């Protein structure tokens, strides 16, 4: 809950960028929670932006997770361009490659 260590050690600061997968989105729906409630409770802050990939959304569509898909589409979750649009990849591999790309770009 306390991000002080990460703020001091790694320079984390609000307007956290959070990358989520379809399973996480489905759990939010199952718990009848909101993204704001979950992340405010976890981070103690409202300063965050939630992202997912097109592949993760395609996976929700394939699994027919309608409520989760609705949250992904209209719930304020932004899409990161993974480069797989039209030829989806396994969502896990897609998100991992996005994470690796983001951390390599952001690292000084």
Short mmCIF file of N, CA, C and O in Angstrom, two decimals:
data_model
loop_
_atom_site.label_atom_id
_atom_site.label_comp_id
_atom_site.label_asym_id
_atom_site.label_seq_id
_atom_site.Cartn_x
_atom_site.Cartn_y
_atom_site.Cartn_z
N UNK A 1 0.82 -1.20 0.00
CA UNK A 1 0.00 0.00 0.00
C UNK A 1 0.86 1.26 0.00
O UNK A 1 0.46 2.27 -0.51
N UNK A 2 2.00 1.17 0.61
CA UNK A 2 2.85 2.34 0.70
C UNK A 2 3.90 2.29 -0.39
O UNK A 2 4.72 1.38 -0.42
N UNK A 3 3.89 3.25 -1.28
CA UNK A 3 4.82 3.26 -2.40
C UNK A 3 6.06 4.10 -2.14
O UNK A 3 6.84 4.33 -3.05
N UNK A 4 6.25 4.53 -0.92
CA UNK A 4 7.39 5.40 -0.60
C UNK A 4 8.71 4.78 -1.02
O UNK A 4 9.57 5.45 -1.59
N UNK A 5 8.91 3.49 -0.74
CA UNK A 5 10.15 2.80 -1.12
C UNK A 5 10.40 2.92 -2.62
O UNK A 5 11.49 3.25 -3.06
N UNK A 6 9.36 2.66 -3.41
CA UNK A 6 9.51 2.71 -4.86
C UNK A 6 9.68 4.13 -5.37
O UNK A 6 10.39 4.37 -6.34
N UNK A 7 9.04 5.08 -4.70
CA UNK A 7 9.22 6.48 -5.08
C UNK A 7 10.66 6.91 -4.85
O UNK A 7 11.26 7.57 -5.71
N UNK A 8 11.22 6.54 -3.71
CA UNK A 8 12.60 6.94 -3.38
C UNK A 8 13.64 6.15 -4.16
O UNK A 8 14.64 6.70 -4.59
N UNK A 9 13.42 4.86 -4.30
CA UNK A 9 14.43 3.99 -4.92
C UNK A 9 14.40 4.03 -6.44
O UNK A 9 15.45 3.94 -7.08
N UNK A 10 13.22 4.12 -7.01
CA UNK A 10 13.10 3.99 -8.46
C UNK A 10 12.46 5.19 -9.15
O UNK A 10 12.28 5.17 -10.36
N UNK A 11 12.09 6.19 -8.39
CA UNK A 11 11.50 7.38 -8.98
C UNK A 11 10.05 7.22 -9.41
O UNK A 11 9.55 8.00 -10.22
N UNK A 12 9.36 6.19 -8.89
CA UNK A 12 7.93 6.05 -9.19
C UNK A 12 7.21 7.28 -8.68
O UNK A 12 7.53 7.80 -7.62
N UNK A 13 6.22 7.72 -9.43
CA UNK A 13 5.43 8.86 -9.00
C UNK A 13 4.04 8.78 -9.62
O UNK A 13 3.86 8.10 -10.62
N UNK A 14 3.10 9.45 -8.99
CA UNK A 14 1.74 9.39 -9.53
C UNK A 14 1.65 9.82 -10.98
O UNK A 14 2.48 10.58 -11.47
N UNK A 15 0.67 9.41 -11.50
CA UNK A 15 0.20 9.14 -12.84
C UNK A 15 0.89 7.83 -13.23
O UNK A 15 1.66 7.74 -14.17
N UNK A 16 0.63 6.84 -12.33
CA UNK A 16 1.15 5.49 -12.55
C UNK A 16 0.52 4.92 -13.79
O UNK A 16 -0.67 5.09 -14.04
N UNK A 17 1.31 4.23 -14.58
CA UNK A 17 0.82 3.55 -15.76
C UNK A 17 0.73 2.06 -15.43
O UNK A 17 1.74 1.44 -15.12
N UNK A 18 -0.48 1.53 -15.50
CA UNK A 18 -0.73 0.16 -15.07
C UNK A 18 -1.17 -0.66 -16.28
O UNK A 18 -2.12 -0.30 -16.97
N UNK A 19 -0.47 -1.76 -16.51
CA UNK A 19 -0.77 -2.66 -17.62
C UNK A 19 -1.53 -3.86 -17.08
O UNK A 19 -1.05 -4.55 -16.18
N UNK A 20 -2.74 -4.10 -17.59
CA UNK A 20 -3.57 -5.20 -17.09
C UNK A 20 -3.91 -6.16 -18.23
O UNK A 20 -3.91 -5.79 -19.40
N UNK A 21 -4.20 -7.40 -17.82
CA UNK A 21 -4.62 -8.41 -18.80
C UNK A 21 -6.12 -8.66 -18.70
O UNK A 21 -6.80 -8.10 -17.85
N UNK A 22 -6.62 -9.52 -19.57
CA UNK A 22 -8.04 -9.81 -19.59
C UNK A 22 -8.53 -10.47 -18.33
O UNK A 22 -9.66 -10.22 -17.88
N UNK A 23 -7.71 -11.31 -17.71
CA UNK A 23 -8.10 -11.97 -16.47
C UNK A 23 -8.34 -10.95 -15.37
O UNK A 23 -9.31 -11.04 -14.62
N UNK A 24 -7.47 -9.96 -15.28
CA UNK A 24 -7.64 -8.91 -14.28
C UNK A 24 -8.94 -8.15 -14.52
O UNK A 24 -9.70 -7.88 -13.59
N UNK A 25 -9.19 -7.81 -15.77
CA UNK A 25 -10.42 -7.09 -16.11
C UNK A 25 -11.63 -7.94 -15.74
O UNK A 25 -12.60 -7.43 -15.16
N UNK A 26 -11.59 -9.23 -16.01
CA UNK A 26 -12.69 -10.14 -15.67
C UNK A 26 -12.92 -10.19 -14.16
O UNK A 26 -14.06 -10.20 -13.70
N UNK A 27 -11.83 -10.21 -13.39
CA UNK A 27 -11.96 -10.24 -11.93
C UNK A 27 -12.59 -8.96 -11.39
O UNK A 27 -13.37 -9.01 -10.43
N UNK A 28 -12.26 -7.83 -11.98
CA UNK A 28 -12.88 -6.56 -11.58
C UNK A 28 -14.40 -6.66 -11.75
O UNK A 28 -15.18 -6.28 -10.87
N UNK A 29 -14.81 -7.18 -12.90
CA UNK A 29 -16.25 -7.33 -13.19
C UNK A 29 -16.89 -8.31 -12.22
O UNK A 29 -17.97 -8.03 -11.67
N UNK A 30 -16.25 -9.45 -11.98
CA UNK A 30 -16.81 -10.46 -11.08
C UNK A 30 -16.98 -9.93 -9.66
O UNK A 30 -17.92 -10.28 -8.96
N UNK A 31 -16.05 -9.09 -9.22
CA UNK A 31 -16.12 -8.51 -7.88
C UNK A 31 -17.09 -7.34 -7.81
O UNK A 31 -17.31 -6.77 -6.74
N UNK A 32 -17.62 -6.94 -8.97
CA UNK A 32 -18.50 -5.78 -9.06
C UNK A 32 -17.83 -4.53 -8.50
O UNK A 32 -18.43 -3.72 -7.80
N UNK A 33 -16.55 -4.43 -8.82
CA UNK A 33 -15.74 -3.29 -8.36
C UNK A 33 -15.51 -2.34 -9.54
O UNK A 33 -15.93 -2.62 -10.66
N UNK A 34 -14.86 -1.24 -9.24
CA UNK A 34 -14.45 -0.32 -10.29
C UNK A 34 -12.93 -0.25 -10.29
O UNK A 34 -12.28 -0.53 -9.28
N UNK A 35 -12.38 0.14 -11.42
CA UNK A 35 -10.93 0.31 -11.49
C UNK A 35 -10.45 1.33 -10.47
O UNK A 35 -9.43 1.13 -9.81
N UNK A 36 -11.23 2.40 -10.32
CA UNK A 36 -10.84 3.45 -9.39
C UNK A 36 -10.75 2.92 -7.97
O UNK A 36 -9.77 3.19 -7.25
N UNK A 37 -11.75 2.14 -7.56
CA UNK A 37 -11.74 1.59 -6.19
C UNK A 37 -10.55 0.65 -5.97
O UNK A 37 -9.86 0.73 -4.96
N UNK A 38 -10.34 -0.24 -6.92
CA UNK A 38 -9.27 -1.25 -6.77
C UNK A 38 -7.90 -0.58 -6.70
O UNK A 38 -7.11 -0.87 -5.81
N UNK A 39 -7.62 0.33 -7.62
CA UNK A 39 -6.29 0.93 -7.64
C UNK A 39 -6.10 1.98 -6.56
O UNK A 39 -4.99 2.16 -6.07
N UNK A 40 -7.16 2.66 -6.19
CA UNK A 40 -7.03 3.61 -5.08
C UNK A 40 -6.70 2.85 -3.79
O UNK A 40 -5.84 3.26 -3.01
N UNK A 41 -7.36 1.72 -3.60
CA UNK A 41 -7.09 0.90 -2.41
C UNK A 41 -5.67 0.34 -2.46
O UNK A 41 -4.96 0.33 -1.45
N UNK A 42 -5.22 -0.11 -3.61
CA UNK A 42 -3.89 -0.71 -3.73
C UNK A 42 -2.77 0.32 -3.68
O UNK A 42 -1.72 0.09 -3.08
N UNK A 43 -2.98 1.47 -4.32
CA UNK A 43 -1.92 2.46 -4.46
C UNK A 43 -2.05 3.63 -3.48
O UNK A 43 -1.09 4.37 -3.28
N UNK A 44 -3.23 3.81 -2.93
CA UNK A 44 -3.45 4.96 -2.06
C UNK A 44 -3.43 6.26 -2.85
O UNK A 44 -3.14 7.32 -2.31
N UNK A 45 -3.71 6.16 -4.14
CA UNK A 45 -3.64 7.33 -5.01
C UNK A 45 -4.67 7.18 -6.13
O UNK A 45 -5.00 6.07 -6.53
N UNK A 46 -5.14 8.30 -6.62
CA UNK A 46 -6.01 8.28 -7.79
C UNK A 46 -5.23 8.59 -9.06
O UNK A 46 -5.81 8.67 -10.13
N UNK A 47 -3.93 8.77 -8.94
CA UNK A 47 -3.11 9.15 -10.08
C UNK A 47 -2.63 7.95 -10.86
O UNK A 47 -1.49 7.52 -10.73
N UNK A 48 -3.50 7.40 -11.72
CA UNK A 48 -3.09 6.24 -12.52
C UNK A 48 -3.84 6.24 -13.85
O UNK A 48 -4.90 6.83 -14.00
N UNK A 49 -3.24 5.58 -14.81
CA UNK A 49 -3.85 5.33 -16.11
C UNK A 49 -3.72 3.84 -16.36
O UNK A 49 -2.64 3.27 -16.18
N UNK A 50 -4.81 3.20 -16.77
CA UNK A 50 -4.82 1.75 -16.98
C UNK A 50 -4.76 1.46 -18.48
O UNK A 50 -5.47 2.07 -19.26
N UNK A 51 -3.89 0.52 -18.83
CA UNK A 51 -3.69 0.12 -20.22
C UNK A 51 -3.88 -1.38 -20.37
O UNK A 51 -3.67 -2.15 -19.44
N UNK A 52 -4.23 -1.78 -21.58
CA UNK A 52 -4.19 -3.18 -21.99
C UNK A 52 -3.82 -3.19 -23.46
O UNK A 52 -3.59 -2.14 -24.06
N UNK A 53 -3.75 -4.37 -24.04
CA UNK A 53 -3.39 -4.47 -25.46
C UNK A 53 -4.58 -4.93 -26.28
O UNK A 53 -5.56 -5.45 -25.75
N UNK A 54 -4.47 -4.76 -27.58
CA UNK A 54 -5.52 -5.25 -28.47
C UNK A 54 -5.64 -6.77 -28.37
O UNK A 54 -6.73 -7.31 -28.45
N UNK A 55 -4.53 -7.46 -28.18
CA UNK A 55 -4.56 -8.92 -28.06
C UNK A 55 -5.33 -9.36 -26.82
O UNK A 55 -6.07 -10.35 -26.86
N UNK A 56 -5.18 -8.65 -25.71
CA UNK A 56 -5.91 -8.99 -24.49
C UNK A 56 -7.41 -8.79 -24.69
O UNK A 56 -8.22 -9.61 -24.24
N UNK A 57 -7.78 -7.74 -25.40
CA UNK A 57 -9.20 -7.50 -25.67
C UNK A 57 -9.73 -8.56 -26.63
O UNK A 57 -10.85 -9.06 -26.46
N UNK A 58 -8.94 -8.94 -27.62
CA UNK A 58 -9.36 -10.02 -28.53
C UNK A 58 -9.56 -11.32 -27.78
O UNK A 58 -10.46 -12.10 -28.10
N UNK A 59 -8.73 -11.57 -26.77
CA UNK A 59 -8.88 -12.78 -25.96
C UNK A 59 -10.20 -12.74 -25.18
O UNK A 59 -10.91 -13.74 -25.10
N UNK A 60 -10.54 -11.58 -24.62
CA UNK A 60 -11.83 -11.44 -23.93
C UNK A 60 -12.99 -11.71 -24.90
O UNK A 60 -13.97 -12.35 -24.55
N UNK A 61 -12.84 -11.20 -26.10
CA UNK A 61 -13.88 -11.39 -27.12
C UNK A 61 -14.01 -12.89 -27.45
O UNK A 61 -15.13 -13.41 -27.52
N UNK A 62 -12.90 -13.57 -27.62
CA UNK A 62 -12.91 -15.00 -27.95
C UNK A 62 -13.51 -15.83 -26.82
O UNK A 62 -14.18 -16.84 -27.07
N UNK A 63 -13.29 -15.42 -25.57
CA UNK A 63 -13.82 -16.13 -24.42
C UNK A 63 -15.26 -15.72 -24.09
O UNK A 63 -15.84 -16.23 -23.14
N UNK A 64 -15.79 -14.80 -24.89
CA UNK A 64 -17.14 -14.28 -24.72
C UNK A 64 -17.40 -13.71 -23.33
O UNK A 64 -18.44 -13.93 -22.72
N UNK A 65 -16.42 -12.97 -22.84
CA UNK A 65 -16.54 -12.28 -21.55
C UNK A 65 -17.14 -10.91 -21.82
O UNK A 65 -16.44 -9.89 -21.86
N UNK A 66 -18.45 -10.88 -22.01
CA UNK A 66 -19.13 -9.65 -22.46
C UNK A 66 -18.98 -8.48 -21.50
O UNK A 66 -18.71 -7.36 -21.92
N UNK A 67 -19.18 -8.72 -20.20
CA UNK A 67 -19.08 -7.63 -19.23
C UNK A 67 -17.65 -7.10 -19.14
O UNK A 67 -17.42 -5.90 -19.05
N UNK A 68 -16.69 -8.01 -19.17
CA UNK A 68 -15.29 -7.60 -19.13
C UNK A 68 -14.92 -6.83 -20.40
O UNK A 68 -14.19 -5.85 -20.35
N UNK A 69 -15.45 -7.28 -21.51
CA UNK A 69 -15.20 -6.59 -22.77
C UNK A 69 -15.79 -5.19 -22.75
O UNK A 69 -15.17 -4.24 -23.22
N UNK A 70 -16.96 -5.05 -22.16
CA UNK A 70 -17.59 -3.74 -22.03
C UNK A 70 -16.72 -2.82 -21.16
O UNK A 70 -16.52 -1.65 -21.50
N UNK A 71 -16.19 -3.35 -20.05
CA UNK A 71 -15.31 -2.55 -19.21
C UNK A 71 -14.05 -2.15 -19.98
O UNK A 71 -13.60 -1.00 -19.90
N UNK A 72 -13.50 -3.08 -20.73
CA UNK A 72 -12.30 -2.77 -21.52
C UNK A 72 -12.58 -1.72 -22.58
O UNK A 72 -11.73 -0.86 -22.85
N UNK A 73 -13.78 -1.75 -23.15
CA UNK A 73 -14.12 -0.80 -24.22
C UNK A 73 -14.57 0.56 -23.69
O UNK A 73 -14.22 1.58 -24.24
N UNK A 74 -15.35 0.57 -22.61
CA UNK A 74 -15.97 1.82 -22.16
C UNK A 74 -15.56 2.23 -20.76
O UNK A 74 -16.03 3.23 -20.25
N UNK A 75 -14.69 1.46 -20.12
CA UNK A 75 -14.35 1.70 -18.72
C UNK A 75 -13.11 2.53 -18.48
O UNK A 75 -12.58 2.54 -17.38
N UNK A 76 -12.62 3.18 -19.50
CA UNK A 76 -11.46 4.03 -19.30
C UNK A 76 -10.12 3.31 -19.41
O UNK A 76 -9.09 3.84 -19.01
N UNK A 77 -10.13 2.10 -19.96
CA UNK A 77 -8.87 1.37 -20.15
C UNK A 77 -8.35 1.70 -21.55
O UNK A 77 -9.03 1.48 -22.55
N UNK A 78 -7.16 2.24 -21.59
CA UNK A 78 -6.57 2.64 -22.86
C UNK A 78 -5.87 1.45 -23.52
O UNK A 78 -5.40 0.56 -22.85
N UNK A 79 -5.80 1.48 -24.84
CA UNK A 79 -5.11 0.43 -25.57
C UNK A 79 -3.71 0.89 -25.93
O UNK A 79 -3.52 2.02 -26.39
N UNK A 80 -2.76 0.00 -25.75
CA UNK A 80 -1.42 0.24 -26.25
C UNK A 80 -1.30 -0.48 -27.58
O UNK A 80 -1.74 -1.62 -27.72
N UNK A 81 -0.71 0.18 -28.55
CA UNK A 81 -0.54 -0.45 -29.85
C UNK A 81 0.56 -1.49 -29.76
O UNK A 81 1.73 -1.17 -29.60
N UNK A 82 0.14 -2.74 -29.84
CA UNK A 82 1.09 -3.84 -29.71
C UNK A 82 1.64 -4.28 -31.06
O UNK A 82 2.57 -5.10 -31.11
N UNK A 83 1.07 -3.78 -32.14
CA UNK A 83 1.54 -4.16 -33.47
C UNK A 83 0.95 -5.47 -33.96
O UNK A 83 1.33 -5.95 -35.02
N UNK A 84 0.04 -6.06 -33.21
CA UNK A 84 -0.55 -7.35 -33.59
C UNK A 84 -1.97 -7.20 -34.10
O UNK A 84 -2.65 -8.19 -34.28
N UNK A 85 -2.42 -5.98 -34.28
CA UNK A 85 -3.81 -5.76 -34.71
C UNK A 85 -4.06 -6.48 -36.03
O UNK A 85 -3.29 -6.35 -36.97
N UNK A 86 -5.12 -7.27 -36.06
CA UNK A 86 -5.44 -8.04 -37.25
C UNK A 86 -4.86 -9.43 -37.23
O UNK A 86 -5.32 -10.31 -37.93
N UNK A 87 -3.80 -9.63 -36.47
CA UNK A 87 -3.20 -10.97 -36.32
C UNK A 87 -2.81 -11.15 -34.85
O UNK A 87 -1.64 -11.11 -34.47
N UNK A 88 -3.84 -11.33 -33.99
CA UNK A 88 -3.60 -11.37 -32.55
C UNK A 88 -2.64 -12.48 -32.12
O UNK A 88 -2.56 -13.53 -32.73
N UNK A 89 -1.93 -12.15 -31.08
CA UNK A 89 -0.96 -13.06 -30.47
C UNK A 89 -1.54 -13.49 -29.12
O UNK A 89 -2.48 -12.89 -28.62
N UNK A 90 -0.98 -14.52 -28.53
CA UNK A 90 -1.35 -14.91 -27.17
C UNK A 90 -1.25 -13.67 -26.29
O UNK A 90 -0.24 -12.97 -26.32
N UNK A 91 -2.30 -13.37 -25.52
CA UNK A 91 -2.34 -12.14 -24.73
C UNK A 91 -1.18 -12.05 -23.74
O UNK A 91 -0.61 -10.98 -23.56
N UNK A 92 -0.82 -13.16 -23.12
CA UNK A 92 0.29 -13.17 -22.16
C UNK A 92 1.58 -12.75 -22.84
O UNK A 92 2.30 -11.87 -22.35
N UNK A 93 1.88 -13.34 -23.99
CA UNK A 93 3.11 -13.00 -24.72
C UNK A 93 3.08 -11.56 -25.21
O UNK A 93 4.09 -10.85 -25.17
N UNK A 94 1.92 -11.12 -25.64
CA UNK A 94 1.76 -9.75 -26.11
C UNK A 94 2.05 -8.75 -24.99
O UNK A 94 2.83 -7.81 -25.17
N UNK A 95 1.42 -8.96 -23.83
CA UNK A 95 1.61 -8.03 -22.71
C UNK A 95 3.05 -8.07 -22.21
O UNK A 95 3.61 -7.03 -21.85
N UNK A 96 3.66 -9.24 -22.21
CA UNK A 96 5.06 -9.34 -21.80
C UNK A 96 5.96 -8.56 -22.75
O UNK A 96 6.85 -7.83 -22.31
N UNK A 97 5.72 -8.67 -24.04
CA UNK A 97 6.54 -7.92 -24.99
C UNK A 97 6.31 -6.41 -24.85
O UNK A 97 7.25 -5.63 -24.97
N UNK A 98 5.07 -6.01 -24.57
CA UNK A 98 4.80 -4.58 -24.33
C UNK A 98 5.53 -4.09 -23.08
O UNK A 98 6.13 -3.01 -23.09
N UNK A 99 5.49 -4.88 -22.02
CA UNK A 99 6.16 -4.51 -20.79
C UNK A 99 7.67 -4.37 -21.02
O UNK A 99 8.28 -3.40 -20.59
N UNK A 100 8.25 -5.33 -21.72
CA UNK A 100 9.69 -5.26 -22.01
C UNK A 100 10.02 -4.03 -22.84
O UNK A 100 11.01 -3.35 -22.59
N UNK A 101 9.18 -3.73 -23.81
CA UNK A 101 9.40 -2.54 -24.65
C UNK A 101 9.31 -1.27 -23.82
O UNK A 101 10.17 -0.39 -23.92
N UNK A 102 8.28 -1.17 -22.99
CA UNK A 102 8.09 0.02 -22.17
C UNK A 102 9.26 0.23 -21.21
O UNK A 102 9.78 1.32 -21.09
N UNK A 103 9.69 -0.84 -20.54
CA UNK A 103 10.78 -0.68 -19.57
C UNK A 103 12.09 -0.38 -20.27
O UNK A 103 12.92 0.34 -19.72
N UNK A 104 12.32 -0.90 -21.46
CA UNK A 104 13.55 -0.59 -22.18
C UNK A 104 13.55 0.84 -22.69
O UNK A 104 14.57 1.51 -22.69
N UNK A 105 12.40 1.34 -23.10
CA UNK A 105 12.29 2.72 -23.59
C UNK A 105 12.41 3.70 -22.45
O UNK A 105 13.06 4.73 -22.56
N UNK A 106 11.81 3.38 -21.29
CA UNK A 106 11.77 4.29 -20.17
C UNK A 106 13.05 4.30 -19.35
O UNK A 106 13.32 5.26 -18.64
N UNK A 107 13.84 3.23 -19.40
CA UNK A 107 15.06 3.18 -18.61
C UNK A 107 16.10 4.16 -19.18
O UNK A 107 16.32 4.20 -20.37
N UNK A 108 16.73 4.93 -18.30
CA UNK A 108 17.76 5.86 -18.79
C UNK A 108 19.03 5.13 -19.17
O UNK A 108 19.33 4.08 -18.77
#
